[in-house]
Short mmCIF file of C-alpha atoms and ligand atoms in Angstrom, two decimals:
data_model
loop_
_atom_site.label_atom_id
_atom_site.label_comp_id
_atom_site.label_asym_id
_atom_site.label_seq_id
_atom_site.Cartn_x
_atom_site.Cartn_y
_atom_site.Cartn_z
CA UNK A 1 13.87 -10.43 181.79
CA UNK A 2 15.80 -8.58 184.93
CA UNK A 3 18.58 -7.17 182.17
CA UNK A 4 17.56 -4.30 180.38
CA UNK A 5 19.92 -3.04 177.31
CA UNK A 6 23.36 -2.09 178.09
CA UNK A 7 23.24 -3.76 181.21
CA UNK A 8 24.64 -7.10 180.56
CA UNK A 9 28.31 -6.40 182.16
CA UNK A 10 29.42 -10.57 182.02
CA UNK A 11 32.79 -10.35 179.71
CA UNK A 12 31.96 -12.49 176.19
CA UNK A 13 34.74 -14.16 174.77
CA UNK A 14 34.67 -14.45 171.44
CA UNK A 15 36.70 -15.43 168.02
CA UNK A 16 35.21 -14.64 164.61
CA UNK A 17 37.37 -18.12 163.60
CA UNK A 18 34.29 -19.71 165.16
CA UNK A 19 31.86 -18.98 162.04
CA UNK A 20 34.91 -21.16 159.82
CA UNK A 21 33.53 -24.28 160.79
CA UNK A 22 31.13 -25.66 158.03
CA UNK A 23 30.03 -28.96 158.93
CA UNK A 24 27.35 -29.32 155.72
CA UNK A 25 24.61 -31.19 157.62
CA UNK A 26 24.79 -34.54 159.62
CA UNK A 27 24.69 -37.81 158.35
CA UNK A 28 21.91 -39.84 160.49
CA UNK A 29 20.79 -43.25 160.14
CA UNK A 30 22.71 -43.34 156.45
CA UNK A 31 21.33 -40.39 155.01
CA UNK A 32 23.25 -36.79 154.63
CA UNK A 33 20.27 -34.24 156.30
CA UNK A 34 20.45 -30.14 156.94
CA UNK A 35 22.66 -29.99 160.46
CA UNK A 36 21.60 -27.47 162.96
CA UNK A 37 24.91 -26.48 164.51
CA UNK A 38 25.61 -23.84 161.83
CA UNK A 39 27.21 -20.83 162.39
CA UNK A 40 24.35 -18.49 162.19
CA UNK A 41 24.31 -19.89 165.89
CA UNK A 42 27.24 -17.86 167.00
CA UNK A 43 25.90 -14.92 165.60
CA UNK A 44 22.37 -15.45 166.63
CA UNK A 45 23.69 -15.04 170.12
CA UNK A 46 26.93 -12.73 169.42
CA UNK A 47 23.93 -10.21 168.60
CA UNK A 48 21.49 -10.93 171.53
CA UNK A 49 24.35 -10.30 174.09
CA UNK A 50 26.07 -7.29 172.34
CA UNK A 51 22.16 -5.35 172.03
CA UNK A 52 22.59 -6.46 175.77
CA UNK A 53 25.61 -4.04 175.97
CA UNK A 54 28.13 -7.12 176.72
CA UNK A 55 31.70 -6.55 176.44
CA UNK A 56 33.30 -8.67 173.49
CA UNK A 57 36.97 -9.22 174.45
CA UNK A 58 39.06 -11.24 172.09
CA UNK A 59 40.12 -15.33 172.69
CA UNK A 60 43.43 -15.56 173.43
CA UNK A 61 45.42 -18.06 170.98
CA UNK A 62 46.88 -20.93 173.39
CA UNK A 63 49.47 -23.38 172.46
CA UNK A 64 48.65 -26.91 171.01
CA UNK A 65 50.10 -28.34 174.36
CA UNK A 66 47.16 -26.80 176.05
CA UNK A 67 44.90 -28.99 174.68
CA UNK A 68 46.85 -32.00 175.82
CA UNK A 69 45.71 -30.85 179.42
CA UNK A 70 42.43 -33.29 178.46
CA UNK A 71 42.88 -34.79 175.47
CA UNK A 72 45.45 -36.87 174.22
CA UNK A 73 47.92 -35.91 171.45
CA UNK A 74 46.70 -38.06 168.67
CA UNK A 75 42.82 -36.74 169.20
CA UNK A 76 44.41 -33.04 168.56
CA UNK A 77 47.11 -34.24 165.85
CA UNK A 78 43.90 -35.77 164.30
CA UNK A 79 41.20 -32.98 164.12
CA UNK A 80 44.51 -30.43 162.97
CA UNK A 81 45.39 -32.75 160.10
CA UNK A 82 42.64 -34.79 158.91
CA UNK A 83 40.77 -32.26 156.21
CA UNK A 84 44.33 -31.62 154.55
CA UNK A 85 44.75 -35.63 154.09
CA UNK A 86 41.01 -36.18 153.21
CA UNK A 87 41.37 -33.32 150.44
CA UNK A 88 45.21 -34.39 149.30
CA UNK A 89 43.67 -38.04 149.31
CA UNK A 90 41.01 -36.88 146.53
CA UNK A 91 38.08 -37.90 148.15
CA UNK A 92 36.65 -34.55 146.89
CA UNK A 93 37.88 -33.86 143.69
CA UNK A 94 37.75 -37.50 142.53
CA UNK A 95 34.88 -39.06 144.58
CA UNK A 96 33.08 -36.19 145.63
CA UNK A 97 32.69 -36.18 149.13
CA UNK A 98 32.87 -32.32 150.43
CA UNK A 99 33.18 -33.38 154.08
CA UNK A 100 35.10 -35.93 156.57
CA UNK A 101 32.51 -38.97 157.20
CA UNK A 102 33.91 -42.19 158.31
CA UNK A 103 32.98 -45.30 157.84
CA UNK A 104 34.79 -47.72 160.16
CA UNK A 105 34.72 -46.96 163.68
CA UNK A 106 37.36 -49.08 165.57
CA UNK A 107 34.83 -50.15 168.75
CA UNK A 108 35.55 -52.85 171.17
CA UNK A 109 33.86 -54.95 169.90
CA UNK A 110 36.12 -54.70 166.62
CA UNK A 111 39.68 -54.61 168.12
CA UNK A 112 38.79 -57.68 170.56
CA UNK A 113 41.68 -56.29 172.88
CA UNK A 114 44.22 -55.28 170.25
CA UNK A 115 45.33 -51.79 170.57
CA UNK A 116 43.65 -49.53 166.88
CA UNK A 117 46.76 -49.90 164.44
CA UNK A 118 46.72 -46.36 163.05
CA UNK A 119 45.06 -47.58 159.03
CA UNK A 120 46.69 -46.38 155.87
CA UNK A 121 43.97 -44.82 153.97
CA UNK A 122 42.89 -41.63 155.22
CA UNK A 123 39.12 -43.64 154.71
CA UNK A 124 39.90 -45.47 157.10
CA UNK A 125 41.55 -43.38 159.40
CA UNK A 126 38.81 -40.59 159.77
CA UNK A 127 37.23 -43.48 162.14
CA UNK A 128 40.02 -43.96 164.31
CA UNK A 129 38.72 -40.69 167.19
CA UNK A 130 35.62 -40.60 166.08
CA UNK A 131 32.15 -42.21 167.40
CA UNK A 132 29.33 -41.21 164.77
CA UNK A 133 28.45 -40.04 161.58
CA UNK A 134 26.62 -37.11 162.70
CA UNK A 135 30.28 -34.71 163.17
CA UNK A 136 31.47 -33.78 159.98
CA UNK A 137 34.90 -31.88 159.26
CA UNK A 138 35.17 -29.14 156.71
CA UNK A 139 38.04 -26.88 155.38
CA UNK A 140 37.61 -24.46 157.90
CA UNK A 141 36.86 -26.75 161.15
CA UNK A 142 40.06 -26.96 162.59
CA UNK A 143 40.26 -23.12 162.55
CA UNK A 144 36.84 -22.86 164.81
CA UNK A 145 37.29 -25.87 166.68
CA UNK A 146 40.75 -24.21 167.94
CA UNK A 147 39.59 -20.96 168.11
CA UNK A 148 36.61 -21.94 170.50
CA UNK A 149 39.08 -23.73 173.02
CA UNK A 150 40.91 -20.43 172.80
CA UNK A 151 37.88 -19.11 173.77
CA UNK A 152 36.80 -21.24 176.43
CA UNK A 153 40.75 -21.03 178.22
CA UNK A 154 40.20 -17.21 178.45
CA UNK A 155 37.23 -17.47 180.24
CA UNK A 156 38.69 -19.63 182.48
CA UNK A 157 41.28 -17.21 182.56
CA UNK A 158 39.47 -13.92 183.43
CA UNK A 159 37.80 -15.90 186.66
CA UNK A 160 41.25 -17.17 187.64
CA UNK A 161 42.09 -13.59 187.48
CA UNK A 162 39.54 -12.39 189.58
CA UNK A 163 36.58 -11.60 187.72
CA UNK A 164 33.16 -13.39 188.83
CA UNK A 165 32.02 -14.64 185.75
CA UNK A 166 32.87 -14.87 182.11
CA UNK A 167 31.12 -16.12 179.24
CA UNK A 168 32.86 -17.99 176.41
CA UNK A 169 30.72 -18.00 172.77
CA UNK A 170 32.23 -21.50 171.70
CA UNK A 171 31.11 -22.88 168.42
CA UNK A 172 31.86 -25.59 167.74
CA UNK A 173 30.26 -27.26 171.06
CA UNK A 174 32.24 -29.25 173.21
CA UNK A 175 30.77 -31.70 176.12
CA UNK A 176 30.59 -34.90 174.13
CA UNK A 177 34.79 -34.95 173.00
CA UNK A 178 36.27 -37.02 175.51
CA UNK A 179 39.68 -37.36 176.27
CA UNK A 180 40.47 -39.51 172.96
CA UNK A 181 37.45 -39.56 171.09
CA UNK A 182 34.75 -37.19 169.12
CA UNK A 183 31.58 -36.81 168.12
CA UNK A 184 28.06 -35.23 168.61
CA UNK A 185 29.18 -32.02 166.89
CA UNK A 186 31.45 -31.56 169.32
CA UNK A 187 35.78 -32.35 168.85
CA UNK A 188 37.62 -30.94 171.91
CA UNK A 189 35.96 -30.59 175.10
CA UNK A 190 36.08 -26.54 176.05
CA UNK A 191 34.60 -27.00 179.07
CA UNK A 192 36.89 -29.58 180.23
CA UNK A 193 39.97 -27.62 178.70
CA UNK A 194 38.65 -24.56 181.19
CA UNK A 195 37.68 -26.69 184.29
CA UNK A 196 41.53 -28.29 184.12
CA UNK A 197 43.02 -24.61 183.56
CA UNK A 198 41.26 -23.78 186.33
CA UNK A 199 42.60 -26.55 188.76
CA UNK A 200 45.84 -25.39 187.27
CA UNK A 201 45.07 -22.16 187.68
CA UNK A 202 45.23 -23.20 191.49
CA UNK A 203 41.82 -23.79 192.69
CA UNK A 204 41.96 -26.62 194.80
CA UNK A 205 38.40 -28.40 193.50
CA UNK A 206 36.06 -27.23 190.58
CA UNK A 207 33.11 -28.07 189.44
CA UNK A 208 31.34 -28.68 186.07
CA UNK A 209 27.38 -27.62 185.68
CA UNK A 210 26.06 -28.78 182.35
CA UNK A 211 22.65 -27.84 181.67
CA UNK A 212 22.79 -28.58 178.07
CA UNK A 213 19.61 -30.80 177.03
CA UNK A 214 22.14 -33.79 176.44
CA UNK A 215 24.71 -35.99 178.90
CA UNK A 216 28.01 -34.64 178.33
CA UNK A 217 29.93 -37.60 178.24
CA UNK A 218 32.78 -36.31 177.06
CA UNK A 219 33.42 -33.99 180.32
CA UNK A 220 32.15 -37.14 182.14
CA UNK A 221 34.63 -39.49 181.12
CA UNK A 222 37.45 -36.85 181.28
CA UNK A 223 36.96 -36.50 185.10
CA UNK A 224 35.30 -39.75 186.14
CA UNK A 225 38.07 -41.08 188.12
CA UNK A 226 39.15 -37.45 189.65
CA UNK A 227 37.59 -36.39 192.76
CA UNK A 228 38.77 -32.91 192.46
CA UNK A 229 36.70 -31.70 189.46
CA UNK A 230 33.30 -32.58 190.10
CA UNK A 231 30.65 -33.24 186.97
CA UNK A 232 26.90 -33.26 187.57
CA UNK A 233 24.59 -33.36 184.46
CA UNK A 234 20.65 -32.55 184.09
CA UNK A 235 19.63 -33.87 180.85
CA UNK A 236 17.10 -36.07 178.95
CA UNK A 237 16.95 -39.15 180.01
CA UNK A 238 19.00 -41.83 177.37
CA UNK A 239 17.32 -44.42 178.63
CA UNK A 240 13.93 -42.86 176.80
CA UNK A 241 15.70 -43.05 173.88
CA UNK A 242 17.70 -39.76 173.73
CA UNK A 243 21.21 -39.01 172.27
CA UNK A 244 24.36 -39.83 173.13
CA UNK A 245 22.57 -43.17 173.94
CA UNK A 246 25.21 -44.66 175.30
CA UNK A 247 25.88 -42.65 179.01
CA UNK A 248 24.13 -40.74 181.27
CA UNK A 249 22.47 -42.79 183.82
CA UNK A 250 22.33 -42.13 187.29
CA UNK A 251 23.72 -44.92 188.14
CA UNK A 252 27.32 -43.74 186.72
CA UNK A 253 28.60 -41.73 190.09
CA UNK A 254 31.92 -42.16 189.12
CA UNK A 255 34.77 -44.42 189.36
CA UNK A 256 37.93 -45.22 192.26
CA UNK A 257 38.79 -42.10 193.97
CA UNK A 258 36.34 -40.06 191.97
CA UNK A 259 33.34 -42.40 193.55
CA UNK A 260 30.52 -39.91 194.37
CA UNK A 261 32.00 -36.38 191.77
CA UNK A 262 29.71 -37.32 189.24
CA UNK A 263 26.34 -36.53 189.39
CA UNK A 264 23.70 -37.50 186.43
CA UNK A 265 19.47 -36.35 186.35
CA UNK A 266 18.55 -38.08 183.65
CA UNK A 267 14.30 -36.09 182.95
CA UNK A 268 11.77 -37.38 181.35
CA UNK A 269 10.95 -35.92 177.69
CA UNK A 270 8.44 -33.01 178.07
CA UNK A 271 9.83 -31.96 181.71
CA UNK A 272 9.33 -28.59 181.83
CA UNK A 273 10.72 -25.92 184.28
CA UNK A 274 9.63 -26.83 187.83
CA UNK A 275 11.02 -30.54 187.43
CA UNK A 276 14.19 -29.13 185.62
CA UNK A 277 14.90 -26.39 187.89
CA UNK A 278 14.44 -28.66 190.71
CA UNK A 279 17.13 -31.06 189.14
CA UNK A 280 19.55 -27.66 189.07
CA UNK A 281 19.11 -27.22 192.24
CA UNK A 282 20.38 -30.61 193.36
CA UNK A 283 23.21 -30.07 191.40
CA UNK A 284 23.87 -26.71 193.24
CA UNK A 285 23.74 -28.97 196.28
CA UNK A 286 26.33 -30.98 195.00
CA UNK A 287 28.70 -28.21 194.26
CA UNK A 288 28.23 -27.03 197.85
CA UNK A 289 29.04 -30.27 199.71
CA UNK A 290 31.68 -30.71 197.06
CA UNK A 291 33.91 -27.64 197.95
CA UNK A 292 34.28 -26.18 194.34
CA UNK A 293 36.05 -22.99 194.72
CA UNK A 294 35.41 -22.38 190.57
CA UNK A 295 32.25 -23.79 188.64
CA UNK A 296 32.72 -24.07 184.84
CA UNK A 297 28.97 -23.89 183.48
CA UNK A 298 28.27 -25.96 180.48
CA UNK A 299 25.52 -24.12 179.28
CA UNK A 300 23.35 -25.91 176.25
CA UNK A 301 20.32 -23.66 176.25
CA UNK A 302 18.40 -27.11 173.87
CA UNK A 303 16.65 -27.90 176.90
CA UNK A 304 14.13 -24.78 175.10
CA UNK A 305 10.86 -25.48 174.64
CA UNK A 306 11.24 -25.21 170.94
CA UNK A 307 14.50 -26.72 170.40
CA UNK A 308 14.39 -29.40 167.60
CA UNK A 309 16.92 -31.67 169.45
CA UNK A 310 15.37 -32.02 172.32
CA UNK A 311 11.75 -33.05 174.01
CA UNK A 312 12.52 -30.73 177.03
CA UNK A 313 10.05 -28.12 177.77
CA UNK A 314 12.17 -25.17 179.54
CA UNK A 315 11.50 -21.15 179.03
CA UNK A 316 13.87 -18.33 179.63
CA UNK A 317 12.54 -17.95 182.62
CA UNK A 318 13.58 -21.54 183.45
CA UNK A 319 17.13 -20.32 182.39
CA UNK A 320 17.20 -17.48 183.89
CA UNK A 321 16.47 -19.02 187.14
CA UNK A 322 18.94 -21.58 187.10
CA UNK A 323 21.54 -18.89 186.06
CA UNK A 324 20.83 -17.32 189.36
CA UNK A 325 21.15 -20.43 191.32
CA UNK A 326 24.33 -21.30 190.19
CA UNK A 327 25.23 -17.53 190.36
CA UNK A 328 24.26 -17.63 194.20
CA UNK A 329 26.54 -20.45 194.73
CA UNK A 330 29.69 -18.03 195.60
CA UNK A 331 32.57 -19.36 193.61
CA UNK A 332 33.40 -17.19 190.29
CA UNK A 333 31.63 -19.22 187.34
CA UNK A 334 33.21 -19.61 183.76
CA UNK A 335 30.29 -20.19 181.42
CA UNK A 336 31.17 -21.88 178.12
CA UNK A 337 28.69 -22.36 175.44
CA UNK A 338 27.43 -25.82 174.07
CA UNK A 339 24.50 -26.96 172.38
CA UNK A 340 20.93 -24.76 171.46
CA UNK A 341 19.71 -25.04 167.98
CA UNK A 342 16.39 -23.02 167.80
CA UNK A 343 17.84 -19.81 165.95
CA UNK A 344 14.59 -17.47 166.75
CA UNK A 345 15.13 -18.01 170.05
CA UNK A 346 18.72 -18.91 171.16
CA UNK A 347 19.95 -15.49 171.88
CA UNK A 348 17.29 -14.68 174.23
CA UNK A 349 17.94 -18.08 176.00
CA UNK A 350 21.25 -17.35 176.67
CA UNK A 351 20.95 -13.78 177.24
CA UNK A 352 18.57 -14.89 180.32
CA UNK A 353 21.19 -17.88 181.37
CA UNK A 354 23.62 -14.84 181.91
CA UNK A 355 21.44 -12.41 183.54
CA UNK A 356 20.29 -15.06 185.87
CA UNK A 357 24.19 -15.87 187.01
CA UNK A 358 25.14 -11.78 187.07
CA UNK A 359 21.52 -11.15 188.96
CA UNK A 360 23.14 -14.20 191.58
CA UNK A 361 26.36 -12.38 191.52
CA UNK A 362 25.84 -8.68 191.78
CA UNK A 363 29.93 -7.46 192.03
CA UNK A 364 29.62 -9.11 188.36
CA UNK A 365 31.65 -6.42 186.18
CA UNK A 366 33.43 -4.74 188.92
CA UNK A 367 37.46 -4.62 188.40
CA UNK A 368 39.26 -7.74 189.94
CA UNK A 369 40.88 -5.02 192.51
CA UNK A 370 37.32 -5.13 193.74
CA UNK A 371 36.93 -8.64 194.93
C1 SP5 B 1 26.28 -30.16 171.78
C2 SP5 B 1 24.99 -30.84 171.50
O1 SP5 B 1 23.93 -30.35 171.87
N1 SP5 B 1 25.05 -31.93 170.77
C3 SP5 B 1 23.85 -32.62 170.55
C4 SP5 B 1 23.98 -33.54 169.48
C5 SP5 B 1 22.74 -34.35 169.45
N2 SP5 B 1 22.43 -34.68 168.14
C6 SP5 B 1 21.52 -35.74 168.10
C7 SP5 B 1 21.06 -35.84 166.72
C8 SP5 B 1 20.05 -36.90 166.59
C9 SP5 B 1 19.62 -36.93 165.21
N3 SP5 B 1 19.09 -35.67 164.77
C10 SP5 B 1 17.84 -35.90 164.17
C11 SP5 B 1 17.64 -34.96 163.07
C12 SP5 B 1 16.44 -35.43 162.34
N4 SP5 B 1 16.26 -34.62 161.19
ZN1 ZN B 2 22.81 -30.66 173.53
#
């Protein structure tokens, strides 16, 4: 790897509320199983970057009306509120349930055209934002699941500021909460909350980068109709049977005036570097014709060889690599953590994700006075 100790000089952004967030496994296919978005995550790679002599800078609390900047009210009302009324509802004193599931999901197919009626019972209202059973809610969610937005608007922050990069250590993940809806361990979108702080910020056209191992189509369906924040995705392909299932074809290039900003490369399982990093590098393309003059990077390092959610076949190497491409690009990149599950491993992964986009950039850790 090209970073030796202490030389890491990317700022991490980081808030020990993140570790709060419990979710107690993932119920799949009707049965409650051991999750692997725990919180020995954060610290897996809180440890890999400070041995890397990375500054740790606190997250900045933001107001609740930041969030609304992609997600509406109700979604944030919702994740804030929802363990309080699950626990004052006794569903774990008197039925024993430890953790938000739902149930009910109010789908299409469901509501036939009738707007979702708020329900009662909290039972039934843990399904109104949410789209599977796999993203549980726990005492202390709320806490992280704020806390890493906090984290993800300071990035975006120090680039609007001047610096070339930041990195923001989000847990929980955020690229599949859309603007109303949750789920794949994920319940606000960070990466979306720093791409829009960025437009706000004042850059005229940004651009998302998610490498992640999964289609983030949460980010995707916040700025499909936008052409000024573009979205391009490499991933494995849904269509070969990979989560979220649903989205992430190439076919979806985005809708009305945001007709061409979204980019998907859906891979085979078991691509491996040279087809992945070619896929990257397309992307890069993209961001170049596009204009961006910020790139958020979504960066999922489960696209690891020996991740357990995903059939992708990519090294450090492959990381580090794409962290230079996107690095080369020019415009200062805000890099926001999402998914990567393999905990031997992880830290090393991202540690080479960020070398690669500081070895692209090399004023990286000079004052802003400097750029
Ligand atoms: C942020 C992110 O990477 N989210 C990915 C969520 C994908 N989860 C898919 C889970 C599919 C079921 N897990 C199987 C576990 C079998 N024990
Ligand atoms: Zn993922």
């Amino acid at each position: 790897m090209s970073v030796e100790a202490g030389e890491l000089r990317i700022p991490v952004v980081w808030s020990q509320d993140c570790l709060l967030h419990e979710p107690g496994g993932e119920v799949w296919l009707g049965l409650r199983e051991a999750g692997t978005e725990v919180p020995e995550r954060a610290e897996a790679i809180l440890r890999a970057l400070r041995d890397a002599g990375a500054p740790v800078l606190p997250a900045r609390r933001h107001e609740i009306a930041d969030l609304h900047a992609v997600h509406h009210p109700g979604l944030v009302r919702h994740l804030a509120s929802i363990w309080a009324d699950w626990e004052a509802g006794g569903y774990v004193s008197e039925h024993g349930r430890d953790r938000v599931v739902p149930y009910v999901f109010p789908t299409a197919a469901m509501l036939a055209g009738l707007p979702a009626r708020p329900p009662a019972a909290a039972h039934g209202r843990v399904g109104l934002y949410c789209y599977d059973t796999m993203t549980l809610i726990g005492p202390g969610s709320w806490q992280a699941i704020r806390a890493a937005a906090d984290a993800a608007l300071t990035a975006a922050e120090l680039i609007a500021a001047g610096r070339p990069a930041s990195y923001a250590l989000c847990r929980p993940p955020g690229h599949h909460a859309g603007p109303d809806g949750y789920g794949g361990s994920c319940y606000l979108n960070n990466a979306a909350l720093a791409a829009q702080a960025l437009r706000q910020a004042g850059a005229g056209r940004v651009a998302v980068i998610d490498i992640d191992a999964h289609h983030g189509n949460g980010t995707q369906a916040i700025f499909y109709a936008r052409p000024d924040v573009y979205y391009g995705s490499v991933h494995v392909d849904p269509g070969a049977g990979w989560f979220p299932h649903y989205m992430g074809f190439a076919a979806e290039r985005g809708s009305g005036p945001g007709t061409g900003a979204n980019r998907n490369l859906p891979l085979a399982p078991g691509t491996g570097d040279n087809g992945w990093l070619a896929a990257v590098a397309q992307l890069c393309r993209d961001v170049r014709r596009h204009g961006a003059e910020a790139i958020v990077l979504s960066l999922g390092v489960d696209a690891a060889a020996a991740d357990p959610e995903s059939p992708l076949q990519v090294t450090a190497d492959g990381y580090l690599a794409a962290g230079e491409l996107i690095g080369r690009l020019g415009p200062p990149v805000a890099v926001i953590q999402e998914g990567g599950y393999h905990l031997p491993t992880l830290g090393q992964y991202v540690l080479a994700a960020l070398a690669g986009v500081q070895s692209g950039r090399p004023a990286v850790g000079q004052p802003p006075a400097s750029q």
